[in-house]
Amino acid sequence: MTTAPAPLRGIISYPVTPFAADTGDVDLAALRRLVGELADAGSHAIAPLGSAGESAYLTESEWDAVCETTLQTVAGRLPTLVGVSHWSTAETVRRARVAARHGATALMVLPQTYWKLTEAELEQHFATVAAATDLPVMLYNNPGTSGVDLRPDTVVALARKIPNLTMVKESSGDVARFRALRDRSDGTLSVYNGNNPVALEAFRSGAVGWCTAAPCLVPRWCTELYAAATRGDDARADAVLAQLLPLLKFIVGHGLPRAVKAGLEIQGRAAGRPRPPLLPLPDEETRQLRELLERLGGAEALEVGAAGAV
C-alpha cells in the first residue's frame, strides 16, 4: 500500500474566537495574540473556525474577519486549515473561496445539518464545496455535534469521487476507524484524530495528526505527546498522556468554548465569554479546571517530566 503524503501532520491547533468583554464583538486583537502564541508554542498547523471557535455563532462578516485575521497572523509560517462549514452549500462555498483568497492551506468541512441528509445530498454538498477551490479538503466526521455519522466506507466512497478530498478528521472516538480509513482507501486518505481522550491510541493506529483546542491551554504537553508517540517512546508517551488525560476529558466534557475560555481566563489570557446560547463555565467547574491546570503546572512541570518524574 502506497501512502499519499499528508498535507498536514502533527499538532493542529484550534483557537477559540475571543469576544470583547464589554460589547461581545469579536476581539481581533486578542485573536492575533492567541494565534501568535499557538504558533510560537510549537503547533504544526493552525485551524481557525472549528467547533471551538464558535463558528456557528458568527455572522458572515465576523467569520470573514476571523478567517482573514488568523491567516494574516500566521503569515505562512505554518499550514492553516480553515473550517468552512455552514448549513447551506452556497454559504459553505462562499467561505471556502474566502479562505482560499486569504491563503489557507486546506479546508475542513463538517456536514452541518438540520434536515437529515441522504447519501446523495451529502455527496453533492461535499463535491460542490470541494470544486469551489483547488485546495485539499478535510472531511470532518463529528456525529456528536453534527448528528451525522460518516462511516469509513462512506468516507472512502466520497473520496474516490472527489479528487481533492484527501483528508478525514475522525471524531467519533472509535479508534478502529483510523486504521479502517487508511486500509480501505489504500493509503490515499490522511487520517486525523479529533477526539482528545483517544489522542495516543489514534497516533498508534495510524493518525498523522491531532486536531485539538487543548494547545490553547497546554501547548507543550500536546507537542510532547506527539513527539513521544512519533519517535516510538511508549513509556514517555504513556506518562505524558496519564498527566494530560484528566484535562482532555474535562474540556471535552464541559464543551470546548466554555472550558477553554475559562482556562484562558485562569491563565490571565482572557478571551471573553462564549456567545449565547452558550454560557460561561459555572464557578464549581471553573474551580476544578483551575486545579487541573495547576496540577499540570505549565512548562516547568513538563520539563521535570522530561527528566523522568512526570
XYZ file of C-alpha atoms in Angstrom:
310
model
C 0.000 0.000 0.000
C 1.423 3.383 -1.027
C 0.519 6.153 1.378
C -0.053 9.599 -0.094
C 1.872 12.471 1.534
C -0.189 14.178 4.228
C -0.967 17.860 3.561
C -0.904 18.423 7.346
C 0.544 16.495 10.264
C 1.315 16.826 13.953
C -0.494 19.092 16.393
C -3.164 21.050 14.537
C -4.234 23.737 17.000
C -7.738 25.175 17.083
C -8.000 28.685 18.561
C -11.189 29.835 20.227
C -12.721 33.045 18.897
C -12.276 35.781 21.527
C -15.130 38.199 22.209
C -14.797 41.612 23.873
C -15.998 41.586 27.482
C -17.908 44.857 27.178
C -19.573 44.567 23.755
C -19.499 40.865 22.879
C -17.973 41.745 19.496
C -15.177 39.644 18.020
C -11.906 40.769 19.623
C -9.444 40.626 16.744
C -6.518 41.902 18.828
C -6.998 39.039 21.313
C -7.314 36.611 18.403
C -3.974 37.793 16.992
C -2.337 37.252 20.393
C -3.785 33.756 20.799
C -2.886 32.652 17.277
C 0.630 34.055 17.679
C 1.040 32.188 20.974
C -0.098 28.927 19.383
C 2.357 29.361 16.525
C 5.229 30.251 18.847
C 4.488 27.331 21.202
C 5.252 24.677 18.596
C 1.944 23.986 16.853
C 2.415 22.289 13.498
C -0.670 23.949 11.961
C -3.399 26.419 12.945
C -7.087 25.667 12.346
C -9.470 28.596 12.890
C -13.258 28.446 12.827
C -13.853 24.962 14.116
C -16.311 23.980 16.821
C -14.065 25.502 19.498
C -14.045 28.731 17.503
C -17.838 29.059 17.793
C -18.077 29.421 14.033
C -21.779 28.515 14.117
C -22.480 31.687 16.133
C -20.643 34.181 13.925
C -22.176 36.489 11.359
C -20.800 36.290 7.827
C -18.738 39.461 8.300
C -17.385 38.177 11.628
C -16.482 34.849 10.057
C -14.619 36.638 7.276
C -12.755 38.825 9.772
C -11.673 35.851 11.904
C -10.512 33.968 8.808
C -8.539 36.908 7.418
C -7.024 37.900 10.778
C -5.896 34.368 11.586
C -4.280 33.783 8.198
C -2.596 37.185 8.265
C -1.236 36.465 11.750
C 0.127 33.066 10.744
C 1.573 34.729 7.618
C 2.675 31.492 6.037
C 4.802 30.369 8.986
C 2.638 27.267 9.408
C -0.009 25.459 7.372
C -3.582 26.571 8.026
C -6.795 24.561 7.998
C -9.958 26.692 7.848
C -13.332 25.328 8.941
C -15.822 26.490 6.303
C -18.930 24.584 7.407
C -22.401 26.094 7.166
C -25.961 24.814 6.943
C -26.155 25.761 3.269
C -23.964 24.624 0.405
C -23.900 28.134 -1.061
C -22.503 29.730 2.112
C -20.016 26.897 2.591
C -18.777 27.529 -0.955
C -18.512 31.265 -0.261
C -16.471 30.608 2.869
C -14.210 28.191 1.016
C -13.421 30.856 -1.566
C -12.754 33.477 1.129
C -10.336 31.098 2.861
C -8.575 30.318 -0.417
C -8.285 34.006 -1.260
C -6.555 34.697 2.059
C -4.061 31.881 1.617
C -5.462 28.875 3.509
C -3.548 25.624 3.088
C -6.635 23.404 3.319
C -10.353 23.420 4.116
C -12.326 21.463 6.706
C -15.987 20.639 6.025
C -18.439 19.270 8.590
C -21.851 18.056 7.373
C -23.652 20.692 9.414
C -27.335 19.849 9.022
C -30.840 20.401 10.305
C -32.666 18.009 7.992
C -31.092 14.559 7.877
C -29.262 14.418 4.552
C -29.371 11.457 2.206
C -26.148 9.962 0.861
C -26.816 11.661 -2.483
C -27.259 15.033 -0.743
C -24.062 14.577 1.278
C -22.141 13.677 -1.860
C -23.482 16.693 -3.739
C -22.672 19.026 -0.835
C -19.073 17.850 -0.409
C -18.435 17.699 -4.154
C -19.748 21.233 -4.707
C -17.660 22.678 -1.885
C -14.532 20.792 -2.964
C -14.928 22.031 -6.543
C -15.097 25.674 -5.398
C -11.302 25.839 -4.924
C -8.263 23.736 -5.734
C -7.346 23.382 -2.050
C -7.212 19.968 -0.364
C -10.320 19.244 1.696
C -10.651 17.549 5.080
C -13.980 15.836 5.706
C -14.883 16.234 9.371
C -16.835 13.408 10.986
C -18.244 14.501 14.327
C -21.540 12.702 14.944
C -21.794 14.191 18.431
C -22.236 17.729 17.088
C -23.493 17.230 13.531
C -25.870 14.327 14.097
C -24.370 12.634 11.007
C -22.010 9.675 11.334
C -19.863 9.263 8.235
C -18.590 5.706 8.489
C -15.338 4.610 6.835
C -16.980 3.023 3.791
C -18.997 6.201 3.164
C -15.937 8.428 3.572
C -13.822 6.300 1.224
C -16.594 6.254 -1.389
C -16.812 10.049 -1.237
C -13.034 10.426 -1.529
C -12.964 8.249 -4.644
C -15.435 10.593 -6.333
C -13.941 13.892 -5.098
C -10.256 14.203 -6.090
C -9.240 16.902 -3.610
C -10.967 15.244 -0.637
C -7.700 13.857 0.711
C -8.116 14.034 4.499
C -10.586 12.967 7.147
C -10.849 14.161 10.733
C -12.411 11.325 12.706
C -14.011 12.422 15.982
C -16.353 9.557 16.808
C -13.912 8.140 19.369
C -13.901 4.743 17.629
C -10.168 4.054 17.362
C -10.658 1.177 14.923
C -11.775 3.681 12.297
C -8.317 5.225 11.899
C -6.833 2.043 10.511
C -10.026 1.197 8.607
C -9.946 4.532 6.810
C -6.320 4.118 5.814
C -6.693 0.498 4.724
C -9.936 0.909 2.779
C -8.596 3.962 0.943
C -5.318 2.158 0.108
C -3.469 4.891 1.956
C -4.773 7.731 -0.185
C -6.623 9.327 2.755
C -4.654 11.061 5.507
C -6.426 10.421 8.803
C -6.557 12.834 11.747
C -7.880 12.452 15.273
C -10.423 14.935 16.594
C -11.325 13.154 19.835
C -8.969 14.396 22.560
C -9.080 11.460 25.013
C -8.000 8.916 22.353
C -5.090 11.023 21.064
C -2.357 8.498 21.820
C -4.355 5.484 20.623
C -5.056 7.389 17.409
C -1.360 8.012 16.724
C -0.636 4.360 17.383
C -3.400 3.425 14.933
C -2.003 5.492 12.081
C -3.409 9.003 12.567
C -0.938 11.561 11.201
C -2.273 14.497 13.188
C -4.260 15.547 16.238
C -6.844 18.299 15.710
C -7.316 19.901 19.125
C -8.052 23.081 21.081
C -6.017 21.808 24.055
C -2.882 23.722 22.939
C -4.706 26.965 23.768
C -4.067 25.974 27.405
C -1.243 23.400 27.472
C 0.634 23.545 24.150
C 3.874 21.943 25.261
C 2.150 18.923 26.786
C 0.406 18.335 23.438
C 3.550 18.637 21.337
C 5.442 16.401 23.763
C 2.778 13.702 23.463
C 3.085 13.836 19.675
C 6.883 13.804 19.778
C 6.979 10.799 22.101
C 4.389 8.918 20.048
C 6.126 9.536 16.714
C 9.578 8.507 17.955
C 8.121 5.322 19.438
C 8.904 6.226 23.064
C 5.957 4.350 24.535
C 6.885 4.878 28.167
C 7.190 8.631 27.746
C 4.006 8.876 25.688
C 2.037 6.870 28.261
C 3.381 9.034 31.094
C 2.509 12.292 29.337
C -0.981 11.075 28.485
C -1.591 9.942 32.068
C -0.988 13.510 33.242
C -2.840 15.168 30.373
C -5.907 12.923 30.154
C -7.944 14.446 33.037
C -7.724 17.878 31.412
C -8.566 16.490 27.968
C -11.644 14.732 29.320
C -12.684 17.858 31.220
C -12.565 20.306 28.329
C -14.412 17.915 26.024
C -16.989 17.009 28.643
C -17.788 20.617 29.526
C -17.751 21.983 25.966
C -14.652 23.416 24.343
C -15.687 27.099 24.067
C -16.778 27.206 27.725
C -13.845 25.266 29.125
C -11.034 26.720 27.012
C -12.185 30.295 27.572
C -12.434 29.661 31.319
C -8.912 28.223 31.239
C -7.565 31.225 29.357
C -9.150 33.489 31.972
C -7.467 31.468 34.732
C -4.144 31.907 32.947
C -4.608 35.677 32.644
C -5.178 35.495 28.878
C -8.847 36.416 28.741
C -10.801 35.642 25.557
C -14.195 36.806 26.793
C -17.358 34.812 27.345
C -18.734 32.272 24.918
C -21.539 33.608 22.757
C -25.176 32.874 23.727
C -26.840 30.470 23.858
C -23.585 29.172 25.362
C -22.924 30.290 28.929
C -19.618 30.611 30.793
C -18.328 27.653 32.757
C -20.007 27.601 36.213
C -17.973 28.512 39.300
C -17.544 24.980 40.655
C -16.380 23.636 37.296
C -14.035 26.611 36.955
C -12.505 25.692 40.315
C -11.994 22.128 39.082
C -10.381 23.409 35.902
C -8.041 25.632 37.890
C -6.896 22.601 39.890
C -6.265 20.604 36.729
C -4.195 23.387 35.189
C -2.244 23.916 38.398
C -1.571 20.192 38.606
C -0.069 20.214 35.134
C 1.949 23.204 36.177
C 2.702 24.575 32.723
C 6.149 24.452 31.176
C 8.079 23.798 34.391
C 6.278 20.549 35.166
C 6.737 19.393 31.589
C 10.479 19.950 31.787
C 10.582 17.993 35.056
C 8.561 15.275 33.364
C 11.057 15.077 30.523
C 13.654 14.111 33.112
C 11.530 11.158 34.153
C 9.448 12.490 37.043
C 6.125 13.075 35.292
